[in-house]
């Protein structure tokens, strides 16, 4: 039997193309509908996520995206609809202030709270509060002691017993010292740092104060960041910083806790983490930011990454096996945050 000629295969090819066109024409409506939906989706993605300049159309597309995100979250699967029952929130509400007085109240109560949680077997405690200023309950006694100890002309020396009694009262009412002692007794305690993003946040804070706060939290830079491409480490880190800047996620300052409290934290499970996240354009916080870059240097390459309160609290809760926490980043941003051999999470490129 003779083999098919070249002309036969050409005719068969043209016939196949003709059949394909016929099939397309029969399904032209569904094809055009699918193509239109795809083009609309790609255009919306470009307007919302890729376009650098904001336009009325892009803002409309972003509002629609946020609305659909809320709807998707509202109808999420039931297994994600309830918080972990092992997590307890101790809230400061109106009833709290009715019992303990006007906020801010004495840190003696925070010390008592930690002792109570420790007695009940809590594995870790995290405070979404920044204790940046000394407790004021003993300030009148300190002022009295300073005035009595100040040298005075033509005045009799103050009785040493009076000074001793004042010192005893200062120690008795030193709420910060009591809180620090409770932190040492508890163990895995995470204190909150507050990042400052807007000029309004920075009002009343001098450069010297911001530098001091930056030095205080520099010890708690975490987690260690590892490039996935060591040969492009500098370029990838710079791109990561630019991505954070484009999203408005570069803090201009930070507020840290008192040295008295941070020095009381012992072990790798005790740490600090930020607890404030920039909201979306409509003022709603929908994403948890796990890490943020921060530094006072003009060169972003010298900045460190800092963990959120939730991230370091999860690390403390997961136990000793999770202490070796590391972050990995590449050309598209953050890729993975691993809690040792215990767990790993894969956020988006900005760590959200």
Coordinates of C-alpha atoms in Angstrom, one line a residue:
X1 CA 0.0 0.0 0.0
X2 CA 1.4 3.4 -1.0
X3 CA 2.3 5.9 1.7
X4 CA 0.2 9.1 1.8
X5 CA 1.6 11.8 -0.3
X6 CA 2.7 15.2 1.1
X7 CA -0.3 16.8 -0.5
X8 CA -2.5 14.5 1.5
X9 CA -1.1 15.7 4.8
X10 CA -1.4 19.3 3.7
X11 CA -5.1 18.8 2.8
X12 CA -5.6 17.0 6.1
X13 CA -4.0 19.9 8.0
X14 CA -6.2 22.5 6.3
X15 CA -9.2 20.4 7.0
X16 CA -8.3 20.2 10.7
X17 CA -7.9 24.0 10.8
X18 CA -11.3 24.3 9.1
X19 CA -12.9 22.0 11.7
X20 CA -11.3 24.1 14.5
X21 CA -12.7 27.3 13.1
X22 CA -16.1 25.7 12.8
X23 CA -15.9 24.5 16.4
X24 CA -14.9 28.0 17.5
X25 CA -17.8 29.6 15.6
X26 CA -20.3 27.3 17.3
X27 CA -18.9 28.3 20.7
X28 CA -18.1 31.9 19.9
X29 CA -20.5 33.3 22.5
X30 CA -19.0 31.4 25.5
X31 CA -15.5 32.0 24.1
X32 CA -16.0 35.8 23.9
X33 CA -17.6 35.8 27.3
X34 CA -14.6 34.0 28.9
X35 CA -12.2 36.3 27.1
X36 CA -14.1 39.3 28.3
X37 CA -14.0 38.1 31.9
X38 CA -10.3 37.3 31.7
X39 CA -9.5 40.8 30.3
X40 CA -11.6 42.5 33.0
X41 CA -9.8 40.4 35.7
X42 CA -6.3 41.2 34.3
X43 CA -7.2 44.9 34.0
X44 CA -8.5 45.0 37.5
X45 CA -5.4 43.3 38.8
X46 CA -3.2 45.8 37.0
X47 CA -5.1 48.8 38.3
X48 CA -5.2 47.5 41.9
X49 CA -1.8 45.9 42.4
X50 CA 0.6 47.0 39.6
X51 CA -0.2 50.6 38.8
X52 CA 2.0 53.1 40.7
X53 CA -0.1 56.2 40.2
X54 CA -3.6 56.2 41.7
X55 CA -6.5 57.2 39.5
X56 CA -10.3 57.3 40.1
X57 CA -10.7 54.1 38.2
X58 CA -8.0 52.3 40.1
X59 CA -9.5 53.5 43.4
X60 CA -12.9 52.2 42.3
X61 CA -11.3 48.8 41.4
X62 CA -9.6 48.7 44.7
X63 CA -12.8 49.4 46.6
X64 CA -14.5 46.6 44.7
X65 CA -11.6 44.3 45.5
X66 CA -11.8 45.1 49.2
X67 CA -15.6 44.6 49.2
X68 CA -15.2 41.1 47.6
X69 CA -12.4 40.3 50.1
X70 CA -14.8 41.1 53.0
X71 CA -17.4 38.9 51.4
X72 CA -15.0 36.0 50.9
X73 CA -13.8 36.4 54.5
X74 CA -17.4 36.4 55.8
X75 CA -18.2 33.1 54.0
X76 CA -14.9 31.4 54.8
X77 CA -15.0 27.7 55.8
X78 CA -16.3 26.9 59.3
X79 CA -13.0 25.5 60.4
X80 CA -11.4 29.0 60.0
X81 CA -14.3 30.9 61.5
X82 CA -13.4 30.4 65.2
X83 CA -10.2 31.3 67.0
X84 CA -8.0 28.7 68.6
X85 CA -9.6 27.9 72.0
X86 CA -6.2 27.8 73.6
X87 CA -5.9 31.6 73.1
X88 CA -7.4 33.8 75.8
X89 CA -7.8 37.5 75.4
X90 CA -7.6 39.6 78.5
X91 CA -9.3 42.8 77.5
X92 CA -9.2 46.3 79.0
X93 CA -12.7 47.6 78.7
X94 CA -15.1 50.0 80.4
X95 CA -15.7 47.6 83.3
X96 CA -12.0 47.3 83.8
X97 CA -11.6 51.1 84.2
X98 CA -14.7 51.2 86.5
X99 CA -12.9 48.8 88.9
X100 CA -9.3 49.8 88.5
X101 CA -9.6 53.5 87.8
X102 CA -8.8 55.7 84.9
X103 CA -6.3 54.5 82.3
X104 CA -3.4 54.3 82.5
X105 CA -3.7 52.5 85.8
X106 CA -0.8 51.2 88.0
X107 CA 1.4 48.5 86.5
X108 CA 1.0 46.7 89.8
X109 CA -2.1 45.3 88.3
X110 CA -0.2 43.9 85.3
X111 CA 2.2 42.2 87.7
X112 CA -0.8 40.6 89.5
X113 CA -2.2 39.6 86.1
X114 CA 1.0 37.9 85.1
X115 CA 1.2 36.0 88.4
X116 CA -2.4 34.9 88.0
X117 CA -1.8 33.7 84.4
X118 CA 1.3 31.9 85.5
X119 CA -0.6 30.1 88.3
X120 CA -3.3 29.0 85.9
X121 CA -0.6 27.4 83.6
X122 CA -0.5 29.9 80.7
X123 CA 2.3 29.0 78.3
X124 CA 3.0 32.6 77.1
X125 CA 1.7 36.1 77.6
X126 CA 1.8 38.9 75.0
X127 CA 0.9 42.6 75.7
X128 CA -0.3 44.7 72.8
X129 CA 0.7 47.8 74.9
X130 CA 3.9 49.8 74.9
X131 CA 5.2 50.7 78.4
X132 CA 7.4 53.5 77.2
X133 CA 7.1 55.9 80.2
X134 CA 7.7 55.2 83.9
X135 CA 4.7 54.4 86.1
X136 CA 3.6 57.6 87.9
X137 CA 2.1 56.2 91.1
X138 CA 5.4 56.8 93.1
X139 CA 6.4 60.0 91.3
X140 CA 5.2 62.3 94.2
X141 CA 7.4 60.3 96.6
X142 CA 10.4 60.6 94.3
X143 CA 9.8 64.4 94.0
X144 CA 9.6 64.7 97.8
X145 CA 12.8 62.7 98.3
X146 CA 14.7 64.8 95.7
X147 CA 13.6 68.0 97.3
X148 CA 14.6 66.8 100.8
X149 CA 18.0 65.6 99.6
X150 CA 18.8 68.8 97.6
X151 CA 21.4 70.9 99.4
X152 CA 20.0 74.0 101.1
X153 CA 21.7 76.9 102.7
X154 CA 21.0 77.8 106.3
X155 CA 18.7 74.8 106.8
X156 CA 19.0 71.9 109.1
X157 CA 19.7 68.4 107.7
X158 CA 16.8 66.2 107.1
X159 CA 16.4 63.3 109.6
X160 CA 17.9 60.1 108.0
X161 CA 14.9 58.2 109.3
X162 CA 12.6 60.3 107.2
X163 CA 14.7 59.7 104.1
X164 CA 14.7 56.0 104.9
X165 CA 11.0 55.8 105.3
X166 CA 10.5 57.7 102.0
X167 CA 12.9 55.2 100.3
X168 CA 10.9 52.3 101.7
X169 CA 7.6 53.8 100.4
X170 CA 9.2 54.4 96.9
X171 CA 10.3 50.8 96.8
X172 CA 6.8 49.6 98.0
X173 CA 5.0 51.6 95.3
X174 CA 7.5 51.1 92.5
X175 CA 5.1 49.5 90.1
X176 CA 7.6 49.1 87.3
X177 CA 9.9 47.1 89.5
X178 CA 7.0 44.8 90.6
X179 CA 6.0 44.4 86.9
X180 CA 9.6 43.5 86.0
X181 CA 9.8 41.0 88.8
X182 CA 6.5 39.4 87.6
X183 CA 8.0 39.2 84.0
X184 CA 11.0 37.3 85.4
X185 CA 8.8 34.9 87.4
X186 CA 6.6 34.2 84.4
X187 CA 9.2 33.5 81.7
X188 CA 7.8 33.7 78.1
X189 CA 6.5 37.3 78.0
X190 CA 6.3 39.3 74.8
X191 CA 6.1 43.1 75.1
X192 CA 4.7 45.3 72.4
X193 CA 6.5 47.9 70.3
X194 CA 4.6 50.6 68.5
X195 CA 5.8 51.7 65.0
X196 CA 5.1 55.3 63.9
X197 CA 4.1 55.8 60.3
X198 CA 2.6 59.3 59.9
X199 CA 3.8 62.9 60.8
X200 CA 1.1 63.0 63.4
X201 CA 2.6 59.9 65.1
X202 CA 6.0 61.7 65.3
X203 CA 4.7 64.9 66.9
X204 CA 6.4 65.6 70.2
X205 CA 9.2 63.2 69.6
X206 CA 12.7 64.6 69.1
X207 CA 15.3 62.9 66.9
X208 CA 17.3 62.0 70.1
X209 CA 14.2 60.2 71.5
X210 CA 13.6 58.3 68.3
X211 CA 17.3 57.3 68.2
X212 CA 17.0 56.1 71.8
X213 CA 13.9 54.0 71.0
X214 CA 15.6 52.6 67.9
X215 CA 18.6 51.5 70.0
X216 CA 16.4 49.9 72.5
X217 CA 14.5 47.7 70.0
X218 CA 17.6 46.9 67.9
X219 CA 18.4 44.1 70.3
X220 CA 15.1 42.5 69.3
X221 CA 15.6 42.5 65.5
X222 CA 14.2 39.2 64.4
X223 CA 13.9 36.8 62.6
X224 CA 17.3 36.3 60.9
X225 CA 16.8 36.9 57.1
X226 CA 18.4 34.6 54.6
X227 CA 18.6 35.3 50.9
X228 CA 17.5 32.5 48.6
X229 CA 20.0 33.7 46.0
X230 CA 23.2 34.6 47.9
X231 CA 24.8 35.9 44.8
X232 CA 22.0 38.5 44.5
X233 CA 21.5 39.2 48.3
X234 CA 22.1 43.0 48.0
X235 CA 19.8 43.4 45.0
X236 CA 17.0 41.3 46.5
X237 CA 17.1 43.0 49.9
X238 CA 17.0 46.4 48.2
X239 CA 14.0 45.3 46.1
X240 CA 12.3 44.0 49.3
X241 CA 12.7 47.4 51.0
X242 CA 11.4 49.2 47.9
X243 CA 8.3 46.9 47.9
X244 CA 7.6 47.8 51.5
X245 CA 8.0 51.5 50.7
X246 CA 5.6 51.3 47.8
X247 CA 3.0 49.8 50.1
X248 CA 3.5 52.5 52.8
X249 CA 5.0 49.9 55.2
X250 CA 8.2 51.7 56.1
X251 CA 7.9 53.1 59.7
X252 CA 9.3 56.6 60.4
X253 CA 9.9 55.8 64.0
X254 CA 9.3 53.4 66.9
X255 CA 8.2 53.6 70.5
X256 CA 9.9 51.1 72.8
X257 CA 9.4 49.8 76.3
X258 CA 11.3 50.8 79.5
X259 CA 14.7 49.3 80.0
X260 CA 13.5 48.1 83.4
X261 CA 11.0 45.9 81.7
X262 CA 13.0 44.7 78.7
X263 CA 16.0 43.8 80.9
X264 CA 13.6 41.6 82.9
X265 CA 12.9 39.3 79.9
X266 CA 14.9 36.1 80.1
X267 CA 15.4 33.4 77.6
X268 CA 14.8 33.2 73.9
X269 CA 11.0 32.9 74.4
X270 CA 10.8 36.4 75.8
X271 CA 10.8 39.0 73.1
X272 CA 9.2 42.2 71.8
X273 CA 7.0 42.6 68.7
X274 CA 5.0 45.4 67.0
X275 CA 1.3 45.2 67.2
X276 CA 0.0 48.1 65.0
X277 CA -0.6 47.5 61.3
X278 CA -1.3 50.2 58.6
X279 CA -4.9 49.8 57.5
X280 CA -6.2 49.6 53.9
X281 CA -7.3 52.8 52.1
X282 CA -10.8 52.6 53.7
X283 CA -9.3 52.5 57.2
X284 CA -9.9 48.8 57.8
X285 CA -7.1 46.4 58.8
X286 CA -7.6 43.2 56.8
X287 CA -4.1 41.7 56.8
X288 CA -1.7 40.8 59.6
X289 CA 1.8 42.1 58.8
X290 CA 4.2 39.6 60.2
X291 CA 7.5 41.5 59.7
X292 CA 8.5 45.1 59.0
X293 CA 11.8 46.7 58.2
X294 CA 13.0 49.6 60.4
X295 CA 16.2 51.6 60.9
X296 CA 17.4 55.1 61.5
X297 CA 20.1 54.9 58.8
X298 CA 19.6 56.7 55.5
X299 CA 20.6 53.5 53.8
X300 CA 17.8 50.9 53.8
X301 CA 20.3 48.1 53.3
X302 CA 21.4 48.6 56.9
X303 CA 17.8 48.2 58.2
X304 CA 16.7 45.2 60.2
X305 CA 13.5 43.2 60.1
X306 CA 11.3 43.1 63.1
X307 CA 8.6 40.6 64.0
X308 CA 5.0 41.2 64.9
X309 CA 3.7 40.5 68.4
X310 CA 1.7 37.6 67.0
X311 CA 4.7 36.0 65.2
X312 CA 6.9 35.9 68.3
X313 CA 3.9 34.9 70.5
X314 CA 3.4 31.9 68.2
X315 CA 7.1 31.1 68.4
X316 CA 6.9 31.1 72.2
X317 CA 3.8 29.0 72.2
X318 CA 5.2 26.4 69.8
X319 CA 8.0 25.6 72.3
X320 CA 11.7 24.9 72.2
X321 CA 11.7 23.3 68.7
X322 CA 10.4 26.6 67.2
X323 CA 13.1 28.8 68.7
X324 CA 15.2 28.5 65.5
X325 CA 12.9 30.8 63.5
X326 CA 14.2 32.1 60.2
X327 CA 12.9 34.2 57.3
X328 CA 13.8 33.5 53.6
X329 CA 13.4 36.1 50.9
X330 CA 14.1 36.2 47.1
X331 CA 13.5 38.3 44.0
X332 CA 9.8 38.4 44.6
X333 CA 10.0 39.3 48.3
X334 CA 9.5 37.2 51.4
X335 CA 9.0 33.5 50.6
X336 CA 8.8 31.6 53.9
X337 CA 9.0 32.0 57.7
X338 CA 10.0 28.7 59.4
X339 CA 9.6 27.9 63.1
X340 CA 12.5 25.4 63.2
X341 CA 11.2 21.9 62.6
X342 CA 7.8 22.8 64.1
X343 CA 6.0 24.7 61.4
X344 CA 6.3 27.1 58.4
X345 CA 4.1 29.8 57.0
X346 CA 4.2 31.2 53.4
X347 CA 3.0 34.8 53.4
X348 CA 2.9 37.1 50.4
X349 CA 6.0 39.0 49.3
X350 CA 5.5 41.7 52.0
X351 CA 5.0 39.2 54.8
X352 CA 1.3 39.6 55.1

